[in-house]
Short mmCIF file of C-alpha atoms in Angstrom, two decimals:
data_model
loop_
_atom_site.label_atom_id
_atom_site.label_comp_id
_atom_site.label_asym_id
_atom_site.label_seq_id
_atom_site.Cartn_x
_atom_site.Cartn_y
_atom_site.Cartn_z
CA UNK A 10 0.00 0.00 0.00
CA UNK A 11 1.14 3.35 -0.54
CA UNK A 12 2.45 5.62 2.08
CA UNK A 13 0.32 8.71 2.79
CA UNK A 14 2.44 11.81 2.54
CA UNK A 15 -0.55 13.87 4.36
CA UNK A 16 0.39 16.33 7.38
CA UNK A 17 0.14 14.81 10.53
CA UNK A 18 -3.08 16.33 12.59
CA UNK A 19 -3.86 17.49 16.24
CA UNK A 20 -3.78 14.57 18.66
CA UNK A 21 -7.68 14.47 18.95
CA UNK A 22 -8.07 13.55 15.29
CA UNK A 23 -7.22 10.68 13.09
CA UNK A 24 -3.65 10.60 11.28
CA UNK A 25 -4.47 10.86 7.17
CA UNK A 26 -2.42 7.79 6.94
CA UNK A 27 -4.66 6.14 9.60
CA UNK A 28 -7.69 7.29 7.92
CA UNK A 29 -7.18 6.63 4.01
CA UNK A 30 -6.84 3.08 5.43
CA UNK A 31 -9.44 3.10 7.96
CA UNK A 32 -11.73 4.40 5.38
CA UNK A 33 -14.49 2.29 6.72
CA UNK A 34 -14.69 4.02 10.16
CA UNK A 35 -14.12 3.38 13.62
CA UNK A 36 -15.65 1.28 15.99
CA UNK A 37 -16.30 1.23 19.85
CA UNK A 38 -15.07 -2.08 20.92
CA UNK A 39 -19.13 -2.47 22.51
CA UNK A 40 -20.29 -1.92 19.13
CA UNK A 41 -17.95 -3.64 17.20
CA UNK A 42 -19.23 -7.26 19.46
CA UNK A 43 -22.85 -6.25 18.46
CA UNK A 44 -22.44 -6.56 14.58
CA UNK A 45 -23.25 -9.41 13.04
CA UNK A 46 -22.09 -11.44 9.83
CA UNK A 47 -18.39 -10.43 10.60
CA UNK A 48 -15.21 -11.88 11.11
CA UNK A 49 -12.87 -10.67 14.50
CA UNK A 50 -9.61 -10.22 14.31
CA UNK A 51 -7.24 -9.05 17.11
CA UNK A 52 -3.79 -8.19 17.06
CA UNK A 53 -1.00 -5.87 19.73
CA UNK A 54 1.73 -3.86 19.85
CA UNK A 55 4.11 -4.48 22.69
CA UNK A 56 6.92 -2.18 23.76
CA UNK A 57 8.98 -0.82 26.27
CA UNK A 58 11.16 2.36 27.14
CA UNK A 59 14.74 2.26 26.49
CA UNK A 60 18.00 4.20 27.22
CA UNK A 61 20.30 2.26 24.68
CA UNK A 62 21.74 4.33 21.64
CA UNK A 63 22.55 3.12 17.95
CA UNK A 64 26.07 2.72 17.78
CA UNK A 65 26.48 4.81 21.07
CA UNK A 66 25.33 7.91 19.86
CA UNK A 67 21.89 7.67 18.26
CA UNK A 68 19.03 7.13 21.21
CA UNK A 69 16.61 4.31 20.02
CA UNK A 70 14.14 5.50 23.13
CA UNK A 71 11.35 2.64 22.69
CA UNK A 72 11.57 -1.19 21.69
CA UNK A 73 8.34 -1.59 19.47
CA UNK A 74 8.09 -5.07 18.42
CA UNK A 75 6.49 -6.21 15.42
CA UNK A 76 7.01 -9.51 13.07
CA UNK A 77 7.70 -10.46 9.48
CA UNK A 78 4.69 -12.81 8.34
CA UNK A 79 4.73 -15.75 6.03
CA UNK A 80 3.51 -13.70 3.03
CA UNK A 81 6.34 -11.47 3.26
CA UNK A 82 4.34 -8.57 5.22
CA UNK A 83 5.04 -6.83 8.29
CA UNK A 84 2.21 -7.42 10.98
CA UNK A 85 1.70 -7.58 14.52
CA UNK A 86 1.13 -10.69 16.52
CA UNK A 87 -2.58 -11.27 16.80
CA UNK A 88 -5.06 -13.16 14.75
CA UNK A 89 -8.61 -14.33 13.97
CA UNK A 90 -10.46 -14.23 17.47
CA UNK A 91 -14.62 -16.22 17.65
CA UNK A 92 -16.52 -13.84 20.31
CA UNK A 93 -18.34 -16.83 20.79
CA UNK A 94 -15.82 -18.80 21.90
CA UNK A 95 -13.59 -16.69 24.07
CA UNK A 96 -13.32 -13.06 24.73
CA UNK A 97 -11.20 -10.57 22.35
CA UNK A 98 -8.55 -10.61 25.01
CA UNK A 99 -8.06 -14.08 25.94
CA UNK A 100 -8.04 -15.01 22.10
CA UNK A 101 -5.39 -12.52 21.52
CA UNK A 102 -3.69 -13.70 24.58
CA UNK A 103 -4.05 -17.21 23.08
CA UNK A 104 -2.57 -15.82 19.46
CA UNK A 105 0.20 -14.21 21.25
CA UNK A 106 1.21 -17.84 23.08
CA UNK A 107 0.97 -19.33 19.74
CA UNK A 108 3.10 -16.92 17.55
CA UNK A 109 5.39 -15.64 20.12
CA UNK A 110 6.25 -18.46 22.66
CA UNK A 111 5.16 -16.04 25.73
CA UNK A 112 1.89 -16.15 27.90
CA UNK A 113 0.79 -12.31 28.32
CA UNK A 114 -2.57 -11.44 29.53
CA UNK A 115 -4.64 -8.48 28.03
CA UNK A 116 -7.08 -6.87 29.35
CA UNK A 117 -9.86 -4.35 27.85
CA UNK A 118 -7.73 -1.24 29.10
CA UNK A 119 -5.63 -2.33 26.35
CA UNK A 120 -7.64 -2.00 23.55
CA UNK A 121 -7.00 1.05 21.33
CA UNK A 122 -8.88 0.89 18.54
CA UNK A 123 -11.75 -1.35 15.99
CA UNK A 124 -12.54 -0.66 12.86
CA UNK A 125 -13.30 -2.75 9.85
CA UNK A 126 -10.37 -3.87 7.99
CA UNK A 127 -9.34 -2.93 4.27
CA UNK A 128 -11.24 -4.71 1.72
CA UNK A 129 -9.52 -7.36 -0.33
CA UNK A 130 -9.77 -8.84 -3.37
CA UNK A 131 -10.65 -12.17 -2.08
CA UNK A 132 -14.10 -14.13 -2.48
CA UNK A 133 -16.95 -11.87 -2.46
CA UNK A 134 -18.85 -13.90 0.26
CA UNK A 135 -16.28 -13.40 2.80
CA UNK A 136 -17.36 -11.99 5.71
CA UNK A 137 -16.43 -8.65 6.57
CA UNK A 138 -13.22 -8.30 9.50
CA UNK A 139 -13.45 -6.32 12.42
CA UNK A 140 -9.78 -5.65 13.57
CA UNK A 141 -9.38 -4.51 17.39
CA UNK A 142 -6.18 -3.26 18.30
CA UNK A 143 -4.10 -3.52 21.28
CA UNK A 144 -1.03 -1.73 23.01
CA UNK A 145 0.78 -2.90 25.99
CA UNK A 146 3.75 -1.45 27.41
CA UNK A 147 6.08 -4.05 28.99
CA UNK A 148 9.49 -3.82 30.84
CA UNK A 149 12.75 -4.06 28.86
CA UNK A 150 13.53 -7.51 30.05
CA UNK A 151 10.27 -8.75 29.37
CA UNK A 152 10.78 -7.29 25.95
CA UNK A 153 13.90 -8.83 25.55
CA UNK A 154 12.74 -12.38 26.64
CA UNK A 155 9.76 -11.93 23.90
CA UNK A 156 12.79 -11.51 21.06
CA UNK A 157 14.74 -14.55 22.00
CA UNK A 158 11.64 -17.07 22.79
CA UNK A 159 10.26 -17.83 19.67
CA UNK A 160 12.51 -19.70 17.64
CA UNK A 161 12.38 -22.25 21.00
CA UNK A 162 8.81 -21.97 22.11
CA UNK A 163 6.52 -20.92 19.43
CA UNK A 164 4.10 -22.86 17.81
CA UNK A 165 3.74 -20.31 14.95
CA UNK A 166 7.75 -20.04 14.15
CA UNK A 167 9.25 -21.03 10.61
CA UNK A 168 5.98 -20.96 10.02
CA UNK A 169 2.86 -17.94 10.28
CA UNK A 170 5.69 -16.26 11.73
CA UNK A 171 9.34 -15.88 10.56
CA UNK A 172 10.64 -13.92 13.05
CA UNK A 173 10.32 -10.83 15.17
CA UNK A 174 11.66 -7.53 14.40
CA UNK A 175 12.08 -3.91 15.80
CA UNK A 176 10.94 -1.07 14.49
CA UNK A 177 13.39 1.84 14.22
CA UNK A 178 11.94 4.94 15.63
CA UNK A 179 14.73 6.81 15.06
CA UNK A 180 16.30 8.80 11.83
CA UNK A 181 19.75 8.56 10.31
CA UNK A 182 21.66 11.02 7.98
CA UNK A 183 21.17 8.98 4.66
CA UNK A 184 17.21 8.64 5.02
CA UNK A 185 17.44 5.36 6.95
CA UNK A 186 15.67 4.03 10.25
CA UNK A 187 11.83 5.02 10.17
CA UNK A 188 11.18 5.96 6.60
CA UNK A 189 13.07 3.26 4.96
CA UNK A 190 11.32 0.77 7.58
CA UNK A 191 7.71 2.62 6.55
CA UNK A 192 7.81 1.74 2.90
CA UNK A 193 8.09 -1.75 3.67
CA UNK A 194 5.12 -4.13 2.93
CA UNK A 195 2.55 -3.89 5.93
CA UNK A 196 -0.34 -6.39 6.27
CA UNK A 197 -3.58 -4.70 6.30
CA UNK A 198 -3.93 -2.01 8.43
CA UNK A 199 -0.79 -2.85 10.39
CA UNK A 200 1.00 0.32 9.02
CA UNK A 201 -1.70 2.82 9.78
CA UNK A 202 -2.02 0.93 13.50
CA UNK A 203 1.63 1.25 13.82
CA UNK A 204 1.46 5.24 12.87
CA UNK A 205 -1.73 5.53 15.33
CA UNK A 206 -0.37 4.07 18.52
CA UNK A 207 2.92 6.16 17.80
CA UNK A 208 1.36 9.16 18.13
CA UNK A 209 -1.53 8.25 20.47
CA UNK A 210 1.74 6.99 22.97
CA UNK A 211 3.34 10.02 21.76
CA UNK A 212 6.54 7.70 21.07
CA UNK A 213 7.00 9.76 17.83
CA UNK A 214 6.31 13.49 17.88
CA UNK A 215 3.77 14.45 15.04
CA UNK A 216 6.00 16.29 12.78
CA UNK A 217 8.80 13.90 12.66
CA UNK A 218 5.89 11.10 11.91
CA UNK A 219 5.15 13.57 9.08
CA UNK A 220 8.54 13.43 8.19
CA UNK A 221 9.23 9.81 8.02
CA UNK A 222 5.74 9.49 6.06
CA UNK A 223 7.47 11.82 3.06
CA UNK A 224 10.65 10.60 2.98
CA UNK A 225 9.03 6.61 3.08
CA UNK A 226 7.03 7.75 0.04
CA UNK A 227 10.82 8.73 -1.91
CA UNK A 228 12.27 5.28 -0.74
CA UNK A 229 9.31 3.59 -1.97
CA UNK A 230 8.89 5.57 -5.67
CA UNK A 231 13.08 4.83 -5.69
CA UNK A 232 12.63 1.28 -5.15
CA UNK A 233 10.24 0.73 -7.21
CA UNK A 234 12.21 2.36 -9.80
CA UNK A 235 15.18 -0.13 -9.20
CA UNK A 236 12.50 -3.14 -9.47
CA UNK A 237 11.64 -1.50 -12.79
CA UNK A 238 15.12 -1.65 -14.15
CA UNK A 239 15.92 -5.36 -12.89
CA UNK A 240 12.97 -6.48 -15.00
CA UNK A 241 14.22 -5.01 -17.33
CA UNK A 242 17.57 -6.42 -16.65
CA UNK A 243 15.93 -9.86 -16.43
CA UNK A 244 13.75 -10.03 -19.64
CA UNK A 245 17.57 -8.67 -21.90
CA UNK A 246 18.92 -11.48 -19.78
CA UNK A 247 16.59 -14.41 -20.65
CA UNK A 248 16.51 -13.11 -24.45
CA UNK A 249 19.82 -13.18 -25.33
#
């Protein structure tokens, strides 16, 4: 999906880049139970504060965590959650177990945001998803132990989930850090959740989230640029 360059706005309003993907509107998480005919999904952010520095000099300040997917996509740990079955929080507690190794335990003061998920191009009589969104704040230890237990203890590893990743918050001279790690592919939503809790958490001031949103949308348009030319590269290749 493409990054969306917009201003950032005051804290009591949505981020552009939050709404052109939330186009279908927000939900209270109340409300969100009463439809019916959908699909829940529920999915977290978990971080901590931190006073290590980038090569001794450049402060990283917070450990968000998020992990690469097995479609290539960056995501957060989470997934599809029956309201019938089990509450929101205990399924995403139970999705966390299974993708992350680690027993956590959410509760509805976690909960950040619903809203109906981007539509896809898959089979018309799919139900529509409902995605709730999480943030927990953790120690740095805890954090720590969350990186290092998966490849041991998770169910999901190799798998749903190919490992778990950081994201930079912070910027470096040649355009690196949070823009280059914004143009990535996000699954979903997961970008615009990302770009949300940062500001709702106020991790990220609003101008510099501004800031990596512009320069992301360069490092995308330049890499897509480069993909052009190895096609290119490829199709001279396998003619001659």
């Amino acid at each position: 999906m493409p990054a969306c360059v917009s201003p950032i706005p005051p804290a009591n309003a949505l981020c552009p880049g939050v709404r052109c993907q939330m186009a279908s509107g927000h939900l209270s998480r109340a409300e969100a139970l009463t439809r019916e005919g959908v699909r829940h999904a529920c999915h977290v952010m978990l971080y901590c504060d931190t006073r290590t520095k980038l090569f001794q000099r450049t402060p990283i300040g917070h450990i968000v965590l998020m992990q690469m997917r097995f479609d290539g996509l960056l995501g957060f740990p989470g997934g599809l959650v029956d309201p019938l079955d089990e509450s929101l929080e205990a399924g995403l507690s139970r999705e966390v177990m299974e993708e992350t190794g680690v027993a956590l335990a959410f509760s509805e003061e976690d909960h950040m945001a619903s809203c109906f998920a981007p539509t896809t191009s898959g089979p018309s009589s799919t139900p529509p998803l409902i995605t709730h969104f999480y943030v927990k704040k953790m120690e740095e230890d805890q954090i720590r132990a969350m990186e290092i237990a998966g490849p041991s203890r998770a169910a999901d590893h190799g798998l749903e989930v190919l490992g778990v990743v950081r994201v930079p918050l912070y910027f470096l001279s040649d355009g690196g850090g949070l823009p280059s790690f914004l143009s990535h592919g996000f699954a979903g939503n997961a970008r615009a959740q990302l770009l949300d809790a940062l500001r709702r958490r106020h991790l990220v001031a609003p101008d510099d989230l501004g800031r990596a949103l512009a320069s992301a949308a360069q490092v995308t348009a330049r890499t897509a640029a480069g993909l052009l030319d190895a096609l290119a590269e490829d199709a001279l290749q396998s003619s001659s």
